[in-house]
PDB file of C-alpha atoms in Angstrom:
ATOM      1  CA  MET A  58      13.789  45.581  16.492  1.00 96.00           C
ATOM      2  CA  LEU A  59      12.789  47.429  19.657  1.00 98.00           C
ATOM      3  CA  LEU A  60      14.157  46.015  22.908  1.00 98.00           C
ATOM      4  CA  ILE A  61      12.329  46.308  26.239  1.00 97.00           C
ATOM      5  CA  ASP A  62      14.220  45.800  29.488  1.00 95.00           C
ATOM      6  CA  TYR A  63      12.944  42.764  31.375  1.00 91.00           C
ATOM      7  CA  ARG A  64      12.849  44.825  34.588  1.00 86.00           C
ATOM      8  CA  GLU A  65      10.533  47.439  33.052  1.00 76.00           C
ATOM      9  CA  GLY A  66       8.018  48.256  35.739  1.00 65.00           C
ATOM     10  CA  GLY A  67      10.524  47.603  38.540  1.00 61.00           C
ATOM     11  CA  GLY A  68      11.529  44.539  40.490  1.00 56.00           C
ATOM     12  CA  LYS A  69      13.311  41.372  39.437  1.00 54.00           C
ATOM     13  CA  GLY A  70      12.563  38.854  36.730  1.00 53.00           C
ATOM     14  CA  ILE A  71      10.337  39.302  33.721  1.00 59.00           C
ATOM     15  CA  ARG A  72       7.626  41.607  34.861  1.00 79.00           C
ATOM     16  CA  LYS A  73       4.030  41.566  33.714  1.00 86.00           C
ATOM     17  CA  GLU A  74       4.414  45.167  32.578  1.00 88.00           C
ATOM     18  CA  SER A  75       7.331  44.302  30.256  1.00 91.00           C
ATOM     19  CA  GLU A  76       5.176  41.682  28.569  1.00 93.00           C
ATOM     20  CA  GLU A  77       2.180  44.046  28.343  1.00 94.00           C
ATOM     21  CA  MET A  78       4.349  46.729  26.737  1.00 96.00           C
ATOM     22  CA  LYS A  79       5.808  44.232  24.275  1.00 96.00           C
ATOM     23  CA  GLN A  80       2.351  43.100  23.183  1.00 97.00           C
ATOM     24  CA  ALA A  81       1.036  46.676  22.913  1.00 97.00           C
ATOM     25  CA  ILE A  82       4.031  47.733  20.807  1.00 98.00           C
ATOM     26  CA  ARG A  83       3.669  44.678  18.559  1.00 98.00           C
ATOM     27  CA  ARG A  84      -0.018  45.504  18.012  1.00 98.00           C
ATOM     28  CA  ARG A  85       1.200  48.821  16.590  1.00 97.00           C
ATOM     29  CA  GLY A  86       3.302  46.978  13.996  1.00 97.00           C
ATOM     30  CA  VAL A  87       6.758  47.189  15.590  1.00 98.00           C
ATOM     31  CA  GLU A  88       8.768  44.048  16.306  1.00 98.00           C
ATOM     32  CA  ALA A  89       9.649  44.071  20.010  1.00 98.00           C
ATOM     33  CA  GLU A  90      11.462  41.684  22.334  1.00 97.00           C
ATOM     34  CA  ILE A  91      12.247  41.583  26.032  1.00 95.00           C
ATOM     35  CA  ALA A  92      15.972  41.767  26.808  1.00 95.00           C
ATOM     36  CA  SER A  93      18.427  42.704  29.525  1.00 95.00           C
ATOM     37  CA  LEU A  94      19.396  46.355  29.052  1.00 96.00           C
ATOM     38  CA  GLU A  95      22.143  47.808  31.209  1.00 95.00           C
ATOM     39  CA  TYR A  96      20.640  51.293  30.988  1.00 96.00           C
ATOM     40  CA  GLY A  97      17.250  52.453  29.792  1.00 97.00           C
ATOM     41  CA  ASP A  98      13.935  50.675  29.505  1.00 96.00           C
ATOM     42  CA  TYR A  99      13.613  50.761  25.699  1.00 98.00           C
ATOM     43  CA  GLN A 100      16.244  50.832  22.979  1.00 98.00           C
ATOM     44  CA  PHE A 101      16.485  50.515  19.236  1.00 98.00           C
ATOM     45  CA  GLU A 102      18.849  51.272  16.405  1.00 98.00           C
ATOM     46  CA  GLY A 103      17.895  54.075  14.059  1.00 98.00           C
ATOM     47  CA  ASN A 104      19.250  56.278  11.287  1.00 97.00           C
ATOM     48  CA  GLY A 105      21.044  59.338  12.608  1.00 96.00           C
ATOM     49  CA  PRO A 106      22.813  62.213  10.857  1.00 93.00           C
ATOM     50  CA  TYR A 107      26.071  60.191  10.645  1.00 94.00           C
ATOM     51  CA  GLY A 108      24.672  56.704  10.058  1.00 96.00           C
ATOM     52  CA  LYS A 109      23.363  54.089  12.460  1.00 97.00           C
ATOM     53  CA  THR A 110      22.610  55.413  15.937  1.00 98.00           C
ATOM     54  CA  LEU A 111      21.400  53.934  19.218  1.00 98.00           C
ATOM     55  CA  VAL A 112      18.241  55.478  20.708  1.00 98.00           C
ATOM     56  CA  GLY A 113      16.909  54.903  24.219  1.00 98.00           C
ATOM     57  CA  PHE A 114      14.100  55.776  26.587  1.00 98.00           C
ATOM     58  CA  GLU A 115      14.156  55.690  30.378  1.00 97.00           C
ATOM     59  CA  ARG A 116      10.535  55.450  31.529  1.00 96.00           C
ATOM     60  CA  LYS A 117       9.728  56.748  35.000  1.00 95.00           C
ATOM     61  CA  LYS A 118       6.345  56.940  36.605  1.00 95.00           C
ATOM     62  CA  VAL A 119       5.924  60.025  38.778  1.00 97.00           C
ATOM     63  CA  LYS A 120       6.367  58.191  42.108  1.00 96.00           C
ATOM     64  CA  ASP A 121       9.464  56.387  40.816  1.00 94.00           C
ATOM     65  CA  LEU A 122      11.046  59.680  39.749  1.00 96.00           C
ATOM     66  CA  LEU A 123      10.280  61.139  43.183  1.00 96.00           C
ATOM     67  CA  SER A 124      12.086  58.178  44.776  1.00 94.00           C
ATOM     68  CA  CYS A 125      15.034  58.766  42.442  1.00 91.00           C
ATOM     69  CA  MET A 126      15.210  62.376  43.608  1.00 91.00           C
ATOM     70  CA  THR A 127      15.622  61.180  47.172  1.00 89.00           C
ATOM     71  CA  ASP A 128      18.080  58.318  46.679  1.00 91.00           C
ATOM     72  CA  ASN A 129      20.044  59.967  43.810  1.00 88.00           C
ATOM     73  CA  ARG A 130      19.669  56.759  41.757  1.00 85.00           C
ATOM     74  CA  PHE A 131      18.810  58.595  38.543  1.00 89.00           C
ATOM     75  CA  ALA A 132      21.312  61.468  38.602  1.00 86.00           C
ATOM     76  CA  GLY A 133      24.083  59.459  40.257  1.00 88.00           C
ATOM     77  CA  HIS A 134      23.823  56.157  38.379  1.00 90.00           C
ATOM     78  CA  GLN A 135      21.353  56.044  35.507  1.00 94.00           C
ATOM     79  CA  LEU A 136      22.081  59.444  33.956  1.00 95.00           C
ATOM     80  CA  PRO A 137      25.827  58.815  33.388  1.00 95.00           C
ATOM     81  CA  GLY A 138      25.049  55.334  32.019  1.00 96.00           C
ATOM     82  CA  LEU A 139      22.361  56.615  29.651  1.00 97.00           C
ATOM     83  CA  ASN A 140      24.749  59.285  28.360  1.00 97.00           C
ATOM     84  CA  ARG A 141      27.439  56.652  27.682  1.00 97.00           C
ATOM     85  CA  GLU A 142      25.116  54.032  26.191  1.00 97.00           C
ATOM     86  CA  TYR A 143      22.955  56.052  23.795  1.00 98.00           C
ATOM     87  CA  ASP A 144      23.520  58.555  21.026  1.00 98.00           C
ATOM     88  CA  TYR A 145      20.044  59.963  21.713  1.00 98.00           C
ATOM     89  CA  TRP A 146      17.815  59.250  24.687  1.00 98.00           C
ATOM     90  CA  TRP A 147      14.792  60.622  26.514  1.00 98.00           C
ATOM     91  CA  LEU A 148      13.428  60.516  30.021  1.00 98.00           C
ATOM     92  CA  LEU A 149       9.786  59.549  29.568  1.00 98.00           C
ATOM     93  CA  LEU A 150       7.786  60.758  32.584  1.00 98.00           C
ATOM     94  CA  GLU A 151       4.488  58.895  32.832  1.00 97.00           C
ATOM     95  CA  GLY A 152       1.591  60.060  34.945  1.00 97.00           C
ATOM     96  CA  ILE A 153      -0.765  62.930  35.573  1.00 96.00           C
ATOM     97  CA  TYR A 154       0.057  65.363  38.335  1.00 97.00           C
ATOM     98  CA  GLN A 155      -0.684  68.886  39.481  1.00 97.00           C
ATOM     99  CA  GLU A 156       0.058  71.294  42.299  1.00 98.00           C
ATOM    100  CA  ASN A 157      -2.354  71.453  45.237  1.00 97.00           C
ATOM    101  CA  PRO A 158      -3.415  75.121  44.970  1.00 96.00           C
ATOM    102  CA  GLU A 159      -3.730  75.466  48.744  1.00 97.00           C
ATOM    103  CA  THR A 160      -0.609  73.688  50.001  1.00 98.00           C
ATOM    104  CA  GLY A 161       1.744  73.484  47.004  1.00 98.00           C
ATOM    105  CA  LEU A 162       1.976  69.698  47.444  1.00 98.00           C
ATOM    106  CA  LEU A 163       2.201  67.468  44.407  1.00 98.00           C
ATOM    107  CA  GLN A 164      -1.058  65.678  43.610  1.00 97.00           C
ATOM    108  CA  GLU A 165      -2.225  62.743  41.482  1.00 96.00           C
ATOM    109  CA  PRO A 166      -5.705  61.754  40.320  1.00 95.00           C
ATOM    110  CA  ALA A 167      -7.645  59.782  42.905  1.00 91.00           C
ATOM    111  CA  GLY A 168     -10.535  58.882  40.608  1.00 75.00           C
ATOM    112  CA  ASP A 169     -13.766  60.370  39.376  1.00 65.00           C
ATOM    113  CA  SER A 170     -15.638  62.473  41.890  1.00 57.00           C
ATOM    114  CA  GLY A 171     -18.981  61.125  40.692  1.00 58.00           C
ATOM    115  CA  SER A 172     -21.863  63.408  39.844  1.00 57.00           C
ATOM    116  CA  SER A 173     -19.820  66.599  40.199  1.00 57.00           C
ATOM    117  CA  GLY A 174     -18.167  65.727  36.880  1.00 62.00           C
ATOM    118  CA  GLY A 175     -14.639  66.625  37.944  1.00 75.00           C
ATOM    119  CA  MET A 176     -11.498  64.780  38.884  1.00 81.00           C
ATOM    120  CA  HIS A 177     -10.708  64.146  42.526  1.00 92.00           C
ATOM    121  CA  TRP A 178      -7.051  64.667  43.502  1.00 95.00           C
ATOM    122  CA  ARG A 179      -4.915  63.393  46.401  1.00 96.00           C
ATOM    123  CA  ASP A 180      -1.509  64.462  47.632  1.00 97.00           C
ATOM    124  CA  ILE A 181       1.267  62.151  46.447  1.00 97.00           C
ATOM    125  CA  LYS A 182       3.080  60.276  49.186  1.00 96.00           C
ATOM    126  CA  VAL A 183       6.104  58.026  48.598  1.00 95.00           C
ATOM    127  CA  GLY A 184       6.922  56.041  51.707  1.00 93.00           C
ATOM    128  CA  ASN A 185       6.391  58.524  54.520  1.00 95.00           C
ATOM    129  CA  THR A 186       7.222  61.563  52.420  1.00 96.00           C
ATOM    130  CA  PHE A 187       4.984  64.095  50.714  1.00 97.00           C
ATOM    131  CA  TYR A 188       6.527  66.128  47.902  1.00 97.00           C
ATOM    132  CA  TYR A 189       5.959  69.680  46.802  1.00 98.00           C
ATOM    133  CA  PHE A 190       5.230  70.427  43.163  1.00 98.00           C
ATOM    134  CA  ARG A 191       8.222  72.772  43.089  1.00 98.00           C
ATOM    135  CA  GLN A 192      10.560  69.915  44.104  1.00 97.00           C
ATOM    136  CA  LEU A 193       9.645  67.863  41.046  1.00 97.00           C
ATOM    137  CA  ASP A 194       9.540  70.896  38.774  1.00 98.00           C
ATOM    138  CA  ASN A 195      12.970  72.106  39.949  1.00 97.00           C
ATOM    139  CA  PHE A 196      14.433  68.596  39.597  1.00 96.00           C
ATOM    140  CA  LEU A 197      13.198  68.409  35.995  1.00 97.00           C
ATOM    141  CA  SER A 198      14.561  71.906  35.324  1.00 97.00           C
ATOM    142  CA  SER A 199      17.961  70.868  36.704  1.00 95.00           C
ATOM    143  CA  LEU A 200      18.022  67.761  34.511  1.00 95.00           C
ATOM    144  CA  ASP A 201      17.239  69.946  31.499  1.00 96.00           C
ATOM    145  CA  VAL A 202      19.498  72.939  32.165  1.00 96.00           C
ATOM    146  CA  GLN A 203      22.459  71.307  33.905  1.00 94.00           C
ATOM    147  CA  TYR A 204      22.554  67.945  32.116  1.00 94.00           C
ATOM    148  CA  GLY A 205      20.693  68.492  28.827  1.00 95.00           C
ATOM    149  CA  VAL A 206      18.172  65.732  29.530  1.00 97.00           C
ATOM    150  CA  ARG A 207      15.344  65.582  27.011  1.00 97.00           C
ATOM    151  CA  VAL A 208      11.998  64.896  28.710  1.00 97.00           C
ATOM    152  CA  LYS A 209       8.797  63.629  27.103  1.00 98.00           C
ATOM    153  CA  TYR A 210       5.567  63.483  29.079  1.00 98.00           C
ATOM    154  CA  SER A 211       3.013  60.698  28.934  1.00 98.00           C
ATOM    155  CA  ARG A 212      -0.395  60.453  30.593  1.00 96.00           C
ATOM    156  CA  SER A 213      -0.683  56.661  30.561  1.00 96.00           C
ATOM    157  CA  MET A 214       0.787  53.373  29.397  1.00 95.00           C
ATOM    158  CA  ARG A 215      -1.172  53.673  26.135  1.00 96.00           C
ATOM    159  CA  HIS A 216       0.249  57.148  25.578  1.00 98.00           C
ATOM    160  CA  THR A 217       3.753  55.824  26.371  1.00 98.00           C
ATOM    161  CA  VAL A 218       3.342  53.112  23.730  1.00 98.00           C
ATOM    162  CA  SER A 219       2.347  55.769  21.171  1.00 98.00           C
ATOM    163  CA  ILE A 220       5.397  57.904  21.985  1.00 98.00           C
ATOM    164  CA  ILE A 221       7.812  54.968  21.761  1.00 98.00           C
ATOM    165  CA  VAL A 222       6.315  53.564  18.532  1.00 98.00           C
ATOM    166  CA  ASP A 223       6.267  57.005  16.908  1.00 98.00           C
ATOM    167  CA  ALA A 224       9.909  57.565  17.914  1.00 98.00           C
ATOM    168  CA  TYR A 225      10.867  54.141  16.551  1.00 98.00           C
ATOM    169  CA  ASN A 226       9.206  54.913  13.205  1.00 97.00           C
ATOM    170  CA  TYR A 227      10.814  58.376  13.090  1.00 97.00           C
ATOM    171  CA  TRP A 228      14.303  56.928  13.546  1.00 98.00           C
ATOM    172  CA  GLN A 229      13.776  54.221  10.908  1.00 98.00           C
ATOM    173  CA  LYS A 230      13.494  56.881   8.219  1.00 95.00           C
ATOM    174  CA  GLU A 231      16.715  57.827   6.426  1.00 95.00           C
ATOM    175  CA  TRP A 232      18.105  60.984   8.000  1.00 92.00           C
ATOM    176  CA  SER A 233      18.208  62.833   4.681  1.00 89.00           C
ATOM    177  CA  ASP A 234      14.463  62.149   4.206  1.00 90.00           C
ATOM    178  CA  HIS A 235      13.492  64.227   7.263  1.00 87.00           C
ATOM    179  CA  ARG A 236      12.172  67.556   5.969  1.00 79.00           C
ATOM    180  CA  THR A 237      10.964  69.369   9.101  1.00 76.00           C
ATOM    181  CA  GLY A 238      13.226  72.325   9.790  1.00 67.00           C
ATOM    182  CA  LYS A 239      14.861  72.194   6.364  1.00 66.00           C
ATOM    183  CA  VAL A 240      12.420  74.528   4.645  1.00 65.00           C
ATOM    184  CA  ILE A 241      13.484  78.163   4.611  1.00 65.00           C
ATOM    185  CA  TYR A 242      10.606  80.425   5.527  1.00 65.00           C
ATOM    186  CA  THR A 243      10.008  83.406   3.288  1.00 69.00           C
ATOM    187  CA  PRO A 244       7.128  85.705   4.217  1.00 76.00           C
ATOM    188  CA  ARG A 245       4.630  86.710   1.556  1.00 77.00           C
ATOM    189  CA  ALA A 246       5.221  90.075  -0.010  1.00 70.00           C
TER     190      ALA A 246
END
């Protein structure tokens, strides 16, 4: 059973996004329910190297993670809780972004530019603040290097569903049945 936090998507009460995620995950053949999770947006029990293990995902859209950088909500509150709650967990960063090549500001897609065939981009603004690409990149590097946070990247909600369902299926397999990394490579003579 995969549990989805009722606040998934932000705000209070059962959110439309929680229900949409539940239905999308169920369509992929995984039993899912909405619940109240203290930390993380998704959790499930799986088979780890020492038996049953608890696995979690904290999903952040790009603008939400930028807000967390400013108010310290992630590093100061969520990160310690995720480390206590789960044996294995990932930060799942959802969204497409790039660096503005002229200003260094962080950008997001603003839609199709029509007949030119390319994507139109706009600088990301959260509240009254614009962010530089390097700010997000350095924050993610700090989470990785200083705190050992595993990060997965998703382009969209559909992609997020695929990542979560694939992780769920991976962890349902008996640990001893995982073969990747167990084969010793011997070059041909």
